[in-house]
Short mmCIF file of C-alpha atoms and ligand atoms in Angstrom, two decimals:
data_model
loop_
_atom_site.label_atom_id
_atom_site.label_comp_id
_atom_site.label_asym_id
_atom_site.label_seq_id
_atom_site.Cartn_x
_atom_site.Cartn_y
_atom_site.Cartn_z
CA UNK A 87 0.00 0.00 0.00
CA UNK A 88 1.35 3.41 -0.99
CA UNK A 89 0.37 6.37 1.15
CA UNK A 90 1.30 10.00 0.51
CA UNK A 91 1.19 11.96 3.76
CA UNK A 92 0.92 15.70 3.12
CA UNK A 93 1.36 18.29 5.85
CA UNK A 94 2.55 21.82 6.55
CA UNK A 95 4.88 20.71 9.37
CA UNK A 96 6.74 17.62 10.54
CA UNK A 97 9.41 17.58 13.22
CA UNK A 98 12.33 18.30 12.81
CA UNK A 99 11.79 19.88 9.39
CA UNK A 100 9.27 22.34 10.84
CA UNK A 101 7.21 22.39 14.01
CA UNK A 102 4.96 24.95 15.66
CA UNK A 103 2.98 22.52 17.82
CA UNK A 104 1.55 19.03 18.04
CA UNK A 105 0.83 18.84 14.30
CA UNK A 106 4.57 18.69 13.69
CA UNK A 107 5.01 15.81 16.10
CA UNK A 108 2.11 13.80 14.68
CA UNK A 109 3.03 14.34 11.03
CA UNK A 110 6.37 12.75 11.71
CA UNK A 111 5.35 10.05 14.17
CA UNK A 112 2.32 8.66 12.34
CA UNK A 113 4.04 8.14 8.96
CA UNK A 114 7.00 6.61 10.80
CA UNK A 115 4.66 4.22 12.62
CA UNK A 116 2.91 3.33 9.34
CA UNK A 117 6.27 2.66 7.69
CA UNK A 118 7.12 0.26 10.51
CA UNK A 119 3.93 -1.59 9.66
CA UNK A 120 5.11 -2.18 6.11
CA UNK A 121 3.29 0.68 4.38
CA UNK A 122 5.16 2.47 1.56
CA UNK A 123 4.52 5.89 3.06
CA UNK A 124 6.07 9.14 1.89
CA UNK A 125 5.88 12.56 3.39
CA UNK A 126 5.39 15.81 1.45
CA UNK A 127 6.14 19.18 3.04
CA UNK A 128 6.98 22.70 1.79
CA UNK A 129 10.71 23.39 1.49
CA UNK A 130 10.92 26.03 4.22
CA UNK A 131 14.55 27.04 4.95
CA UNK A 132 14.50 24.91 8.14
CA UNK A 133 13.27 21.91 6.15
CA UNK A 134 15.95 22.29 3.46
CA UNK A 135 18.62 22.53 6.16
CA UNK A 136 17.38 19.46 8.03
CA UNK A 137 16.47 17.06 5.22
CA UNK A 138 19.00 14.24 4.87
CA UNK A 139 20.36 13.34 1.42
CA UNK A 140 18.22 15.86 -0.41
CA UNK A 141 18.42 15.97 -4.21
CA UNK A 142 16.30 17.42 -6.97
CA UNK A 143 13.96 14.80 -8.37
CA UNK A 144 11.66 16.71 -10.68
CA UNK A 145 10.95 20.16 -12.02
CA UNK A 146 7.51 21.53 -11.28
CA UNK A 147 7.62 24.57 -13.51
CA UNK A 148 4.30 26.22 -14.08
CA UNK A 149 2.18 24.46 -11.46
CA UNK A 150 -0.42 27.07 -10.42
CA UNK A 151 1.63 29.62 -12.34
CA UNK A 152 4.57 29.36 -9.92
CA UNK A 153 7.69 29.55 -12.08
CA UNK A 154 10.43 28.06 -9.98
CA UNK A 155 9.06 24.84 -8.46
CA UNK A 156 11.11 21.71 -7.87
CA UNK A 157 10.55 18.47 -6.05
CA UNK A 158 13.40 17.53 -3.74
CA UNK A 159 13.63 14.03 -2.30
CA UNK A 160 15.49 12.90 0.79
CA UNK A 161 14.60 11.49 4.17
CA UNK A 162 13.88 12.62 7.68
CA UNK A 163 16.84 12.67 10.07
CA UNK A 164 16.99 9.59 12.34
CA UNK A 165 14.37 7.90 10.25
CA UNK A 166 14.10 6.03 6.98
CA UNK A 167 10.96 7.94 6.09
CA UNK A 168 11.21 9.01 2.42
CA UNK A 169 10.38 12.69 2.28
CA UNK A 170 9.64 15.10 -0.53
CA UNK A 171 10.01 18.82 -0.17
CA UNK A 172 8.21 21.01 -2.63
CA UNK A 173 10.66 23.77 -3.26
CA UNK A 174 9.33 27.03 -4.65
CA UNK A 175 11.73 29.73 -3.44
CA UNK A 176 9.27 32.52 -4.19
CA UNK A 177 6.75 30.92 -1.80
CA UNK A 178 8.71 29.23 0.96
CA UNK A 179 12.26 30.56 1.22
CA UNK A 180 11.86 33.39 3.67
CA UNK A 181 12.67 34.09 7.28
CA UNK A 182 9.87 33.65 9.81
CA UNK A 183 7.61 30.67 10.47
CA UNK A 184 5.63 28.29 8.28
CA UNK A 185 2.53 30.49 8.46
CA UNK A 186 3.62 33.89 9.68
CA UNK A 187 6.37 36.45 9.22
CA UNK A 188 8.88 37.33 11.92
CA UNK A 189 6.40 39.79 13.47
CA UNK A 190 3.74 37.07 13.72
CA UNK A 191 1.49 38.30 10.87
CA UNK A 192 0.08 35.70 8.46
CA UNK A 193 1.92 35.61 5.14
CA UNK A 194 -0.26 37.52 2.65
CA UNK A 195 0.10 34.74 0.06
CA UNK A 196 -0.80 31.81 2.35
CA UNK A 197 -3.68 30.80 0.05
CA UNK A 198 -1.25 30.32 -2.85
CA UNK A 199 1.49 28.80 -0.66
CA UNK A 200 -0.78 26.02 0.58
CA UNK A 201 -2.86 25.61 -2.60
CA UNK A 202 0.48 24.97 -4.27
CA UNK A 203 1.44 22.33 -1.69
CA UNK A 204 -1.94 20.69 -2.25
CA UNK A 205 -1.64 20.83 -6.04
CA UNK A 206 1.79 19.21 -5.97
CA UNK A 207 0.41 16.60 -3.56
CA UNK A 208 -2.39 15.87 -6.03
CA UNK A 209 0.09 15.54 -8.91
CA UNK A 210 2.30 13.13 -6.94
CA UNK A 211 -0.74 11.20 -5.80
CA UNK A 212 -1.81 10.72 -9.40
CA UNK A 213 1.67 9.63 -10.45
CA UNK A 214 2.25 12.77 -12.51
CA UNK A 215 5.18 14.34 -10.65
CA UNK A 216 7.42 11.41 -9.69
CA UNK A 217 7.85 7.74 -10.55
CA UNK A 218 5.49 6.79 -7.80
CA UNK A 219 1.78 7.12 -7.32
CA UNK A 220 -0.33 6.84 -4.23
CA UNK A 221 -3.15 4.49 -3.30
CA UNK A 222 -4.11 6.84 -0.49
CA UNK A 223 -3.36 10.53 -0.01
CA UNK A 224 -3.61 11.57 3.64
CA UNK A 225 -3.98 15.34 4.06
CA UNK A 226 -3.77 17.23 7.35
CA UNK A 227 -5.47 20.45 8.47
CA UNK A 228 -6.59 23.41 6.34
CA UNK A 229 -3.21 23.87 4.67
CA UNK A 230 -3.88 20.66 2.70
CA UNK A 231 -7.68 20.94 2.59
CA UNK A 232 -7.84 21.69 -1.14
CA UNK A 233 -6.10 18.41 -1.90
CA UNK A 234 -9.11 16.07 -1.51
CA UNK A 235 -11.13 18.54 -3.59
CA UNK A 236 -8.49 18.66 -6.31
CA UNK A 237 -8.35 14.88 -6.46
CA UNK A 238 -12.11 14.53 -6.39
CA UNK A 239 -12.32 16.94 -9.31
CA UNK A 240 -9.91 14.83 -11.34
CA UNK A 241 -11.64 12.52 -13.78
CA UNK A 242 -8.75 10.02 -13.96
CA UNK A 243 -8.32 7.03 -11.69
CA UNK A 244 -7.43 8.71 -8.45
CA UNK A 245 -6.07 7.75 -5.06
CA UNK A 246 -8.49 7.59 -2.14
CA UNK A 247 -8.26 10.50 0.29
CA UNK A 248 -8.21 10.86 4.07
CA UNK A 249 -8.40 14.28 5.72
CA UNK A 250 -7.43 14.68 9.37
CA UNK A 251 -8.63 17.66 11.39
CA UNK A 252 -6.01 18.53 13.99
CA UNK A 253 -7.75 21.73 14.92
CA UNK A 254 -11.11 22.99 13.68
CA UNK A 255 -10.28 26.51 14.87
CA UNK A 256 -7.95 27.09 11.93
CA UNK A 257 -10.24 27.13 8.92
CA UNK A 258 -8.09 28.51 6.11
CA UNK A 259 -10.46 31.32 5.15
CA UNK A 260 -9.77 33.42 2.06
CA UNK A 261 -11.84 35.64 -0.24
CA UNK A 262 -13.78 33.69 -2.88
CA UNK A 263 -11.93 35.66 -5.55
CA UNK A 264 -8.59 34.45 -4.21
CA UNK A 265 -9.77 30.84 -4.43
CA UNK A 266 -11.11 31.41 -7.94
CA UNK A 267 -7.72 32.84 -8.91
CA UNK A 268 -6.15 29.60 -7.69
CA UNK A 269 -8.28 27.58 -10.07
CA UNK A 270 -11.09 26.53 -7.71
CA UNK A 271 -14.11 25.95 -9.94
CA UNK A 272 -17.24 28.08 -9.57
CA UNK A 273 -19.37 25.06 -8.65
CA UNK A 274 -16.98 24.37 -5.76
CA UNK A 275 -17.29 27.95 -4.51
CA UNK A 276 -20.86 27.32 -3.36
CA UNK A 277 -22.18 26.08 -0.02
CA UNK A 278 -22.10 22.54 -1.47
CA UNK A 279 -18.39 23.07 -2.05
CA UNK A 280 -15.93 25.05 0.04
CA UNK A 281 -17.87 28.30 0.46
CA UNK A 282 -18.19 29.13 4.16
CA UNK A 283 -20.09 32.24 5.20
CA UNK A 284 -19.13 34.19 2.10
CA UNK A 285 -15.51 33.07 2.04
CA UNK A 286 -13.64 30.06 0.73
CA UNK A 287 -12.57 27.67 3.50
CA UNK A 288 -9.72 25.30 2.66
CA UNK A 289 -10.70 23.30 5.75
CA UNK A 290 -14.22 22.87 4.42
CA UNK A 291 -12.86 21.61 1.10
CA UNK A 292 -11.09 18.82 2.99
CA UNK A 293 -14.04 17.96 5.23
CA UNK A 294 -16.46 18.03 2.31
CA UNK A 295 -14.52 16.12 -0.33
CA UNK A 296 -12.22 13.62 1.39
CA UNK A 297 -13.33 9.99 1.22
CA UNK A 298 -12.84 9.75 4.98
CA UNK A 299 -12.44 12.46 7.62
CA UNK A 300 -10.78 11.90 10.98
CA UNK A 301 -9.84 13.94 13.99
CA UNK A 302 -7.36 13.21 16.71
CA UNK A 303 -9.41 11.96 19.67
CA UNK A 304 -12.78 10.24 20.12
CA UNK A 305 -14.11 12.88 22.54
CA UNK A 306 -13.22 15.82 20.24
CA UNK A 307 -14.87 13.87 17.39
CA UNK A 308 -18.09 13.82 19.42
CA UNK A 309 -17.73 17.41 20.63
CA UNK A 310 -17.38 18.94 17.17
CA UNK A 311 -20.69 17.43 16.11
CA UNK A 312 -22.29 19.99 18.46
CA UNK A 313 -22.74 23.72 17.73
CA UNK A 314 -20.64 24.72 20.77
CA UNK A 315 -17.48 23.02 19.53
CA UNK A 316 -18.29 22.66 15.84
CA UNK A 317 -17.62 26.36 15.01
CA UNK A 318 -19.91 26.15 11.98
CA UNK A 319 -18.72 22.71 10.87
CA UNK A 320 -20.99 20.58 13.08
CA UNK A 321 -23.74 20.21 10.46
CA UNK A 322 -21.30 19.25 7.73
CA UNK A 323 -19.54 16.77 10.01
CA UNK A 324 -22.85 15.21 11.03
CA UNK A 325 -23.63 14.78 7.33
CA UNK A 326 -20.42 12.80 6.90
CA UNK A 327 -21.89 10.21 9.30
CA UNK A 328 -19.79 7.06 9.59
CA UNK A 329 -17.13 8.52 7.26
CA UNK A 330 -15.98 10.70 10.15
CA UNK A 331 -14.31 9.41 13.33
CA UNK A 332 -11.72 10.14 16.01
CA UNK A 333 -8.42 8.28 16.30
CA UNK A 334 -6.27 9.18 19.29
CA UNK A 335 -2.76 10.57 18.77
CA UNK A 336 0.20 8.82 20.35
CA UNK A 337 3.71 9.48 21.60
CA UNK A 338 6.76 8.73 19.46
CA UNK A 339 8.52 6.70 22.09
CA UNK A 340 11.99 6.94 20.59
CA UNK A 341 11.91 10.74 20.82
CA UNK A 342 10.07 11.11 24.11
CA UNK A 343 11.69 8.73 26.55
CA UNK A 344 13.27 9.95 29.81
CA UNK A 345 15.47 6.85 29.91
CA UNK A 346 17.27 7.79 26.67
CA UNK A 347 16.52 11.47 25.99
CA UNK A 348 19.87 13.10 25.08
CA UNK A 349 18.51 16.51 26.06
CA UNK A 350 18.22 15.67 29.74
CA UNK A 351 20.94 16.32 32.34
CA UNK A 352 20.09 12.95 33.97
CA UNK A 353 18.09 9.95 32.81
CA UNK A 354 15.33 8.10 34.64
CA UNK A 355 12.55 5.58 34.15
CA UNK A 356 9.56 4.22 36.07
CA UNK A 357 11.87 1.62 37.60
CA UNK A 358 14.63 3.99 38.57
CA UNK A 359 13.51 7.55 39.24
CA UNK A 360 16.80 8.63 40.77
CA UNK A 361 17.60 10.95 37.82
CA UNK A 362 14.41 13.01 38.11
CA UNK A 363 15.46 15.12 41.15
CA UNK A 364 18.67 15.99 39.28
CA UNK A 365 16.57 17.10 36.29
CA UNK A 366 14.45 19.22 38.62
CA UNK A 367 17.45 20.89 40.26
CA UNK A 368 19.08 21.57 36.88
CA UNK A 369 15.84 23.10 35.58
CA UNK A 370 15.49 25.32 38.64
CA UNK A 371 19.07 26.52 38.16
CA UNK A 372 18.59 27.05 34.41
CA UNK A 373 15.44 29.13 34.92
CA UNK A 374 16.78 31.12 37.87
CA UNK A 375 14.44 29.60 40.44
CA UNK A 376 15.67 28.63 43.92
CA UNK A 377 16.86 25.01 43.95
CA UNK A 378 14.28 23.48 46.28
CA UNK A 379 13.63 19.74 45.98
CA UNK A 380 10.37 19.68 47.94
CA UNK A 381 8.64 22.72 46.46
CA UNK A 382 6.12 21.62 43.80
CA UNK A 383 7.38 22.68 40.38
CA UNK A 384 4.64 23.09 37.79
CA UNK A 385 5.53 23.37 34.07
CA UNK A 386 3.57 24.98 31.23
CA UNK A 387 4.77 24.45 27.63
CA UNK A 388 2.23 25.77 25.24
CA UNK A 389 1.07 28.20 22.63
CA UNK A 390 -0.23 31.37 24.28
CA UNK A 391 -3.76 31.37 22.93
CA UNK A 392 -7.35 31.40 24.08
CA UNK A 393 -7.52 27.68 23.23
CA UNK A 394 -4.89 26.96 25.87
CA UNK A 395 -6.57 29.24 28.47
CA UNK A 396 -3.38 31.31 28.57
CA UNK A 397 -5.49 34.38 29.46
CA UNK A 398 -6.89 32.52 32.48
CA UNK A 399 -3.41 31.39 33.47
CA UNK A 400 -2.37 35.06 33.81
CA UNK A 401 -5.11 35.50 36.44
CA UNK A 402 -4.05 32.37 38.34
CA UNK A 403 -0.32 33.21 38.45
CA UNK A 404 -0.26 35.17 41.74
CA UNK A 405 -1.95 32.25 43.53
CA UNK A 406 0.88 29.87 42.57
CA UNK A 407 3.39 32.35 43.97
CA UNK A 408 1.41 32.99 47.16
CA UNK A 409 1.18 29.29 48.07
CA UNK A 410 4.94 29.03 47.58
CA UNK A 411 4.88 26.80 44.49
CA UNK A 412 7.12 27.25 41.46
CA UNK A 413 5.68 27.70 37.99
CA UNK A 414 7.92 27.45 34.93
CA UNK A 415 6.47 28.72 31.67
CA UNK A 416 8.00 28.03 28.25
CA UNK A 417 5.59 29.49 25.76
CA UNK A 418 5.04 31.63 22.71
CA UNK A 419 2.04 33.28 21.08
CA UNK A 420 -0.25 36.23 21.76
CA UNK A 421 2.11 39.16 22.50
CA UNK A 422 -0.32 40.74 25.01
CA UNK A 423 -0.55 37.51 27.01
CA UNK A 424 3.23 37.04 26.81
CA UNK A 425 3.76 40.56 28.15
CA UNK A 426 1.25 40.02 30.97
CA UNK A 427 2.92 36.73 31.98
CA UNK A 428 6.36 38.32 31.96
CA UNK A 429 5.12 41.26 34.04
CA UNK A 430 3.58 39.08 36.77
CA UNK A 431 6.67 36.86 36.59
CA UNK A 432 8.90 39.84 37.49
CA UNK A 433 6.85 40.40 40.65
CA UNK A 434 7.57 36.89 41.96
CA UNK A 435 11.08 35.93 40.79
CA UNK A 436 11.40 33.09 43.33
CA UNK A 437 8.22 31.44 42.18
CA UNK A 438 7.60 32.25 38.56
CA UNK A 439 9.96 31.71 35.64
CA UNK A 440 8.64 32.95 32.31
CA UNK A 441 10.55 31.99 29.18
CA UNK A 442 8.89 33.44 26.09
CA UNK A 443 10.02 31.66 22.94
CA UNK A 444 9.87 28.32 21.22
CA UNK A 445 12.64 25.99 22.36
CA UNK A 446 12.33 22.28 21.77
CA UNK A 447 15.22 21.07 24.00
CA UNK A 448 14.04 23.25 26.89
CA UNK A 449 10.55 21.75 26.60
CA UNK A 450 12.08 18.27 27.09
CA UNK A 451 13.97 19.48 30.17
CA UNK A 452 10.77 21.04 31.47
CA UNK A 453 8.78 17.78 31.28
CA UNK A 454 11.67 15.97 32.95
CA UNK A 455 12.21 18.49 35.75
CA UNK A 456 8.60 19.36 36.55
CA UNK A 457 6.50 17.57 39.16
CA UNK A 458 3.33 18.53 37.30
CA UNK A 459 2.50 19.96 33.89
CA UNK A 460 -0.36 22.38 33.54
CA UNK A 461 -2.22 21.75 30.23
CA UNK A 462 -5.50 23.64 30.45
CA UNK A 463 -7.67 24.20 27.39
CA UNK A 464 -11.05 25.56 26.36
CA UNK A 465 -11.03 22.83 23.71
CA UNK A 466 -8.32 20.32 22.84
CA UNK A 467 -8.45 18.12 19.74
CA UNK A 468 -5.97 15.73 21.37
CA UNK A 469 -3.07 17.42 23.14
CA UNK A 470 0.36 15.85 23.33
CA UNK A 471 1.67 17.87 26.28
CA UNK A 472 -0.26 15.78 28.80
CA UNK A 473 0.99 12.57 27.16
CA UNK A 474 4.64 13.66 27.29
CA UNK A 475 4.09 14.85 30.86
CA UNK A 476 2.84 11.43 31.97
CA UNK A 477 5.74 9.70 30.26
CA UNK A 478 8.20 11.97 32.10
CA UNK A 479 6.56 11.43 35.49
CA UNK A 480 5.14 14.99 35.61
CA UNK A 481 1.48 14.61 36.47
CA UNK A 482 -0.83 16.54 34.15
CA UNK A 483 -3.35 19.13 35.39
CA UNK A 484 -5.91 19.44 32.60
CA UNK A 485 -9.43 20.54 31.77
CA UNK A 486 -12.02 17.88 30.95
CA UNK A 487 -12.30 18.36 27.19
CA UNK A 488 -11.34 16.58 23.95
CA UNK A 489 -8.24 14.43 24.04
CA UNK A 490 -7.38 15.62 27.55
CA UNK A 491 -10.53 13.87 28.83
CA UNK A 492 -9.61 10.76 26.83
CA UNK A 493 -6.10 10.40 28.19
CA UNK A 494 -5.93 11.61 31.80
CA UNK A 495 -7.58 9.79 34.71
CA UNK A 496 -8.48 12.20 37.50
CA UNK A 497 -7.17 11.40 40.97
CA UNK A 498 -10.37 11.05 43.01
CA UNK A 499 -11.13 8.75 45.93
CA UNK A 500 -12.13 5.92 43.63
CA UNK A 501 -9.23 6.06 41.17
CA UNK A 502 -6.72 6.57 43.97
CA UNK A 503 -8.05 3.43 45.66
CA UNK A 504 -8.11 1.52 42.36
CA UNK A 505 -4.60 2.76 41.58
CA UNK A 506 -5.58 4.03 38.14
CA UNK A 507 -5.26 7.81 38.62
CA UNK A 508 -2.77 9.60 36.36
CA UNK A 509 -3.46 13.32 36.85
CA UNK A 510 -5.85 16.08 37.90
CA UNK A 511 -8.88 17.28 35.95
CA UNK A 512 -11.02 20.39 36.35
CA UNK A 513 -14.18 21.49 34.56
CA UNK A 514 -14.64 25.26 34.83
CA UNK A 515 -12.93 27.61 32.39
CA UNK A 516 -11.78 29.80 35.29
CA UNK A 517 -8.71 30.50 37.38
CA UNK A 518 -10.64 28.97 40.29
CA UNK A 519 -11.09 25.70 38.39
CA UNK A 520 -7.40 25.53 37.56
CA UNK A 521 -6.40 26.40 41.12
CA UNK A 522 -8.74 23.78 42.58
CA UNK A 523 -7.05 21.02 40.58
CA UNK A 524 -3.58 22.38 41.45
CA UNK A 525 -4.51 22.39 45.15
CA UNK A 526 -5.45 18.70 44.95
CA UNK A 527 -2.18 17.98 43.17
CA UNK A 528 -0.14 19.85 45.80
CA UNK A 529 -1.89 17.98 48.63
CA UNK A 530 -0.89 14.64 47.13
CA UNK A 531 2.59 15.91 46.33
CA UNK A 532 3.13 16.36 50.09
CA UNK A 533 2.69 12.56 50.46
CA UNK A 534 5.78 11.09 48.78
CA UNK A 535 4.56 7.50 48.64
CA UNK A 536 1.17 8.39 47.19
CA UNK A 537 2.90 10.69 44.69
CA UNK A 538 5.34 8.01 43.64
CA UNK A 539 2.46 5.64 43.01
CA UNK A 540 0.70 8.22 40.81
CA UNK A 541 3.90 8.77 38.85
CA UNK A 542 4.23 5.03 38.26
CA UNK A 543 0.63 4.82 37.10
CA UNK A 544 1.10 7.74 34.68
CA UNK A 545 4.43 6.48 33.36
CA UNK A 546 2.97 3.01 32.90
CA UNK A 547 0.21 4.10 30.52
CA UNK A 548 0.78 2.98 26.94
CA UNK A 549 0.35 5.89 24.56
CA UNK A 550 2.58 4.47 21.81
CA UNK A 551 1.52 4.91 18.20
CA UNK A 552 1.06 1.23 17.44
CA UNK A 553 -2.67 0.96 18.21
CA UNK A 554 -3.58 4.21 16.45
CA UNK A 555 -1.41 3.49 13.41
CA UNK A 556 -3.23 0.15 13.15
CA UNK A 557 -6.54 2.03 13.13
CA UNK A 558 -5.37 4.33 10.33
CA UNK A 559 -4.17 1.31 8.40
CA UNK A 560 -7.57 -0.31 8.81
CA UNK A 561 -9.16 2.90 7.52
CA UNK A 562 -6.90 2.91 4.43
CA UNK A 563 -7.60 -0.76 3.80
CA UNK A 564 -11.34 -0.24 4.08
CA UNK A 565 -10.99 2.48 1.49
CA UNK A 566 -8.97 0.33 -0.84
CA UNK A 567 -10.54 -2.93 0.05
CA UNK A 568 -7.09 -4.43 0.49
CA UNK A 569 -6.28 -7.09 3.03
CA UNK A 570 -2.50 -6.90 3.50
CA UNK A 571 0.05 -4.17 2.80
CA UNK A 572 2.95 -5.12 0.58
CA UNK A 573 6.16 -5.43 2.60
CA UNK A 574 8.68 -2.74 1.74
CA UNK A 575 12.43 -2.60 2.26
CA UNK A 576 13.69 -0.81 5.37
CA UNK A 577 15.88 1.53 3.30
CA UNK A 578 14.26 4.40 1.40
CA UNK A 579 13.47 3.42 -2.16
CA UNK A 580 15.71 5.15 -4.67
CA UNK A 581 13.89 7.24 -7.20
CA UNK A 582 14.77 7.64 -10.86
CA UNK A 583 17.48 10.11 -11.85
CA UNK A 584 15.57 11.66 -14.75
CA UNK A 585 12.88 14.19 -13.93
CA UNK A 586 9.61 13.11 -15.53
CA UNK A 587 7.68 15.61 -17.57
CA UNK A 588 4.54 16.83 -15.93
CA UNK A 589 1.25 16.85 -17.75
CA UNK A 590 -0.87 19.72 -16.52
P1 ADP B 777 -0.93 22.18 20.08
O1 ADP B 777 -0.58 21.39 18.90
O2 ADP B 777 -2.37 22.58 20.11
O3 ADP B 777 -0.03 23.35 20.30
P2 ADP B 777 -0.15 19.81 21.60
O4 ADP B 777 -0.22 19.55 23.06
O5 ADP B 777 -0.73 18.80 20.70
O6 ADP B 777 -0.80 21.25 21.39
O7 ADP B 777 1.36 19.94 21.15
C1 ADP B 777 2.19 20.96 21.61
C2 ADP B 777 3.61 20.60 21.23
O8 ADP B 777 4.38 21.78 21.13
C3 ADP B 777 4.30 19.74 22.27
O9 ADP B 777 5.30 18.98 21.62
C4 ADP B 777 4.92 20.80 23.18
O10 ADP B 777 6.01 20.30 23.92
C5 ADP B 777 5.38 21.80 22.15
N1 ADP B 777 5.50 23.18 22.58
C6 ADP B 777 4.52 24.07 22.79
N2 ADP B 777 5.02 25.27 23.11
C7 ADP B 777 6.36 25.14 23.09
C8 ADP B 777 7.47 26.05 23.30
N3 ADP B 777 7.25 27.33 23.60
N4 ADP B 777 8.72 25.57 23.18
C9 ADP B 777 8.92 24.29 22.88
N5 ADP B 777 7.95 23.38 22.65
C10 ADP B 777 6.67 23.81 22.76
C1 GLC B 778 -3.49 20.51 17.09
C2 GLC B 778 -4.31 20.41 18.37
C3 GLC B 778 -3.76 19.45 19.39
C4 GLC B 778 -3.29 18.15 18.74
C5 GLC B 778 -2.33 18.46 17.60
C6 GLC B 778 -1.86 17.21 16.87
O1 GLC B 778 -2.47 21.42 17.17
O2 GLC B 778 -4.51 21.68 18.95
O3 GLC B 778 -4.75 19.16 20.34
O4 GLC B 778 -2.66 17.32 19.68
O5 GLC B 778 -2.97 19.26 16.65
O6 GLC B 778 -2.91 16.46 16.34
#
């Protein structure tokens, strides 16, 4: 079975959040199951720098009127995953992030940048851009939403399509005229197509036209069928009926393992936790907090957005300081929230450490050094933070929503007695709700044996990708009506030297 996995980020080529982790881990897990899976990403500068063994495979001149396109093939570092980068210097080679400029403003040509990625994905899928064609094209989030529509519109024998919603809040909205200029047909610019309240929504194109639609946890899949969480998509998703479902994300265990993680000052595991206090002390030193082994250290590694209740966190900060806890924040996002966090942080230097910025290695050290990780959210499609936290023996404090509700077991009288508890859950979207759960966590943290048991329970949960990758595989097979994938060699398959000509 040949699967083309198309995304706007995949660690370490590009990552702004959980999407980057999943779009690396899931194809890797599928490859381990014998699927001939290939990844397609834009050739951002970071991706070109990181790709291993990159070489030009085909010219893409003229696709969507972009003059300088090329397809570069290589593989992901520390992985055999064959990876294509679509290189169009005029679209992707610029400083800043995958979606925004250095000041945080969306790139003005994002519609073209991601329509182009989708168009090249469609060409590869059909076998028109490389000596390979896909049985299934798996697109992710709005940036690749046009892809299922482009393939549906193609009269030739086409690959089946799967579209995964990682976050319904990002809808890829552009003026109808912009979409028309990108070749979207008039009949697709209606409410039966990708028109959404007078604009074109790339996300809607994916949800509407993919053969199957998934999201990243069963609870979020149920929530977004309701008007409260569906943000205008609930009706459309309900229409998709059994073609829409939730499959839980996992943890890439090779990358997120405190027993082997090269970024940690000391290693530890459920069996031997002796390295964790050293990680905590090193983190306290690194962030300028007093080195205090018994003070509860709470971590927060997140985007600073409404989704993550970062505004509510600002209100709760003084409480953490007043009860003598330590809170270590590694986060980036809304400049006003960042400024507010930094300001309160300066008032309580012994209790609050605020690091504004995106720093992957520091996030690993934070999970390892923290006693608890705060992962609140108004809505959460899956959330990986709480999964990494559990694996690193930092008990998650989360709100009961989406994937957080699916993965954390609240420590109440019953689950403590049954020895199944793995964290602390609250319900209200308020500072009081967050504080209530933190209070319960601190009370248990004062009981070392009870705490140790909770850590063991959290670290013992299996959130590996195997089960979920098997579910995706079943979904692909259902689509193709295949029974077994063809085995593929462990090494990346070499592609032909000669660029094929592209029929457009
Ligand atoms: P989302 O994708 O909605 O941001 P997830 O919990 O799925 O939320 O994934 C967040 C990912 O981004 C995790 O890998 C987390 O460690 C990482 N992360 C978030 N903020 C930062 C940051 N400022 N620095 C480093 N890593 C971060
Ligand atoms: C999105 C969601 C997050 C999810 C991630 C990966 O960024 O906000 O909940 O874990 O995608 O699927």
